[in-house]
């Protein structure tokens, strides 16, 4: 389980980055959120630059309880495609495999 203080700190940083004018405006998918399996919980972040941007494809990011982040190397056309990639990876190798280096 992600400790509340660490989760708030990460969420605050994520929100601050999204509102920073040095970065493009971001849209977070409503299917982003917490996912747990086999006693391991992660934050699944699916986001993109606003649709008016030149490349409006979705990015998949998985954040561990320790705050380590893994970003999928490929962007995807829809947020549901991004979640499906995440889910297929969990089914194939387990949630822990997503966090291994």
PDB file of C-alpha atoms in Angstrom, residues 17-57:
ATOM      1  CA  UNK A  17       3.970  19.692 -13.191  1.00  0.00           C
ATOM      2  CA  UNK A  18       0.676  19.639 -15.065  1.00  0.00           C
ATOM      3  CA  UNK A  19       0.005  23.277 -14.152  1.00  0.00           C
ATOM      4  CA  UNK A  20       3.548  24.500 -14.856  1.00  0.00           C
ATOM      5  CA  UNK A  21       3.542  26.779 -17.907  1.00  0.00           C
ATOM      6  CA  UNK A  22       6.921  25.349 -18.986  1.00  0.00           C
ATOM      7  CA  UNK A  23       5.149  22.085 -19.811  1.00  0.00           C
ATOM      8  CA  UNK A  24       2.268  21.518 -22.226  1.00  0.00           C
ATOM      9  CA  UNK A  25      -1.178  21.318 -20.674  1.00  0.00           C
ATOM     10  CA  UNK A  26      -1.989  17.731 -19.827  1.00  0.00           C
ATOM     11  CA  UNK A  27      -5.191  15.730 -19.798  1.00  0.00           C
ATOM     12  CA  UNK A  28      -5.364  12.825 -17.340  1.00  0.00           C
ATOM     13  CA  UNK A  29      -7.556   9.892 -18.316  1.00  0.00           C
ATOM     14  CA  UNK A  30     -10.409   9.090 -15.936  1.00  0.00           C
ATOM     15  CA  UNK A  31      -9.278   5.446 -15.994  1.00  0.00           C
ATOM     16  CA  UNK A  32      -5.988   6.408 -14.319  1.00  0.00           C
ATOM     17  CA  UNK A  33      -5.775   5.327 -10.717  1.00  0.00           C
ATOM     18  CA  UNK A  34      -4.610   2.794  -8.216  1.00  0.00           C
ATOM     19  CA  UNK A  35      -4.259  -0.864  -9.176  1.00  0.00           C
ATOM     20  CA  UNK A  36      -3.411  -3.684  -6.765  1.00  0.00           C
ATOM     21  CA  UNK A  37      -2.687  -7.350  -7.248  1.00  0.00           C
ATOM     22  CA  UNK A  38      -0.790  -9.973  -5.236  1.00  0.00           C
ATOM     23  CA  UNK A  39      -0.195  -7.521  -2.398  1.00  0.00           C
ATOM     24  CA  UNK A  40       1.467  -4.930  -4.645  1.00  0.00           C
ATOM     25  CA  UNK A  41      -0.193  -1.589  -5.368  1.00  0.00           C
ATOM     26  CA  UNK A  42       0.793   0.869  -8.083  1.00  0.00           C
ATOM     27  CA  UNK A  43      -0.519   4.111  -9.466  1.00  0.00           C
ATOM     28  CA  UNK A  44      -1.429   3.827 -13.142  1.00  0.00           C
ATOM     29  CA  UNK A  45      -1.141   7.214 -14.836  1.00  0.00           C
ATOM     30  CA  UNK A  46      -2.510   7.611 -18.333  1.00  0.00           C
ATOM     31  CA  UNK A  47      -2.182  11.115 -19.753  1.00  0.00           C
ATOM     32  CA  UNK A  48      -1.557  13.142 -22.889  1.00  0.00           C
ATOM     33  CA  UNK A  49      -0.898  16.655 -24.041  1.00  0.00           C
ATOM     34  CA  UNK A  50      -4.178  18.409 -24.676  1.00  0.00           C
ATOM     35  CA  UNK A  51      -5.898  17.191 -27.841  1.00  0.00           C
ATOM     36  CA  UNK A  52      -5.074  20.429 -29.634  1.00  0.00           C
ATOM     37  CA  UNK A  53      -1.385  19.516 -29.450  1.00  0.00           C
ATOM     38  CA  UNK A  54       0.288  18.090 -32.542  1.00  0.00           C
ATOM     39  CA  UNK A  55       0.691  14.636 -30.955  1.00  0.00           C
ATOM     40  CA  UNK A  56      -2.337  13.848 -28.794  1.00  0.00           C
ATOM     41  CA  UNK A  57      -1.508  10.191 -28.145  1.00  0.00           C
TER      42      UNK A  57
END
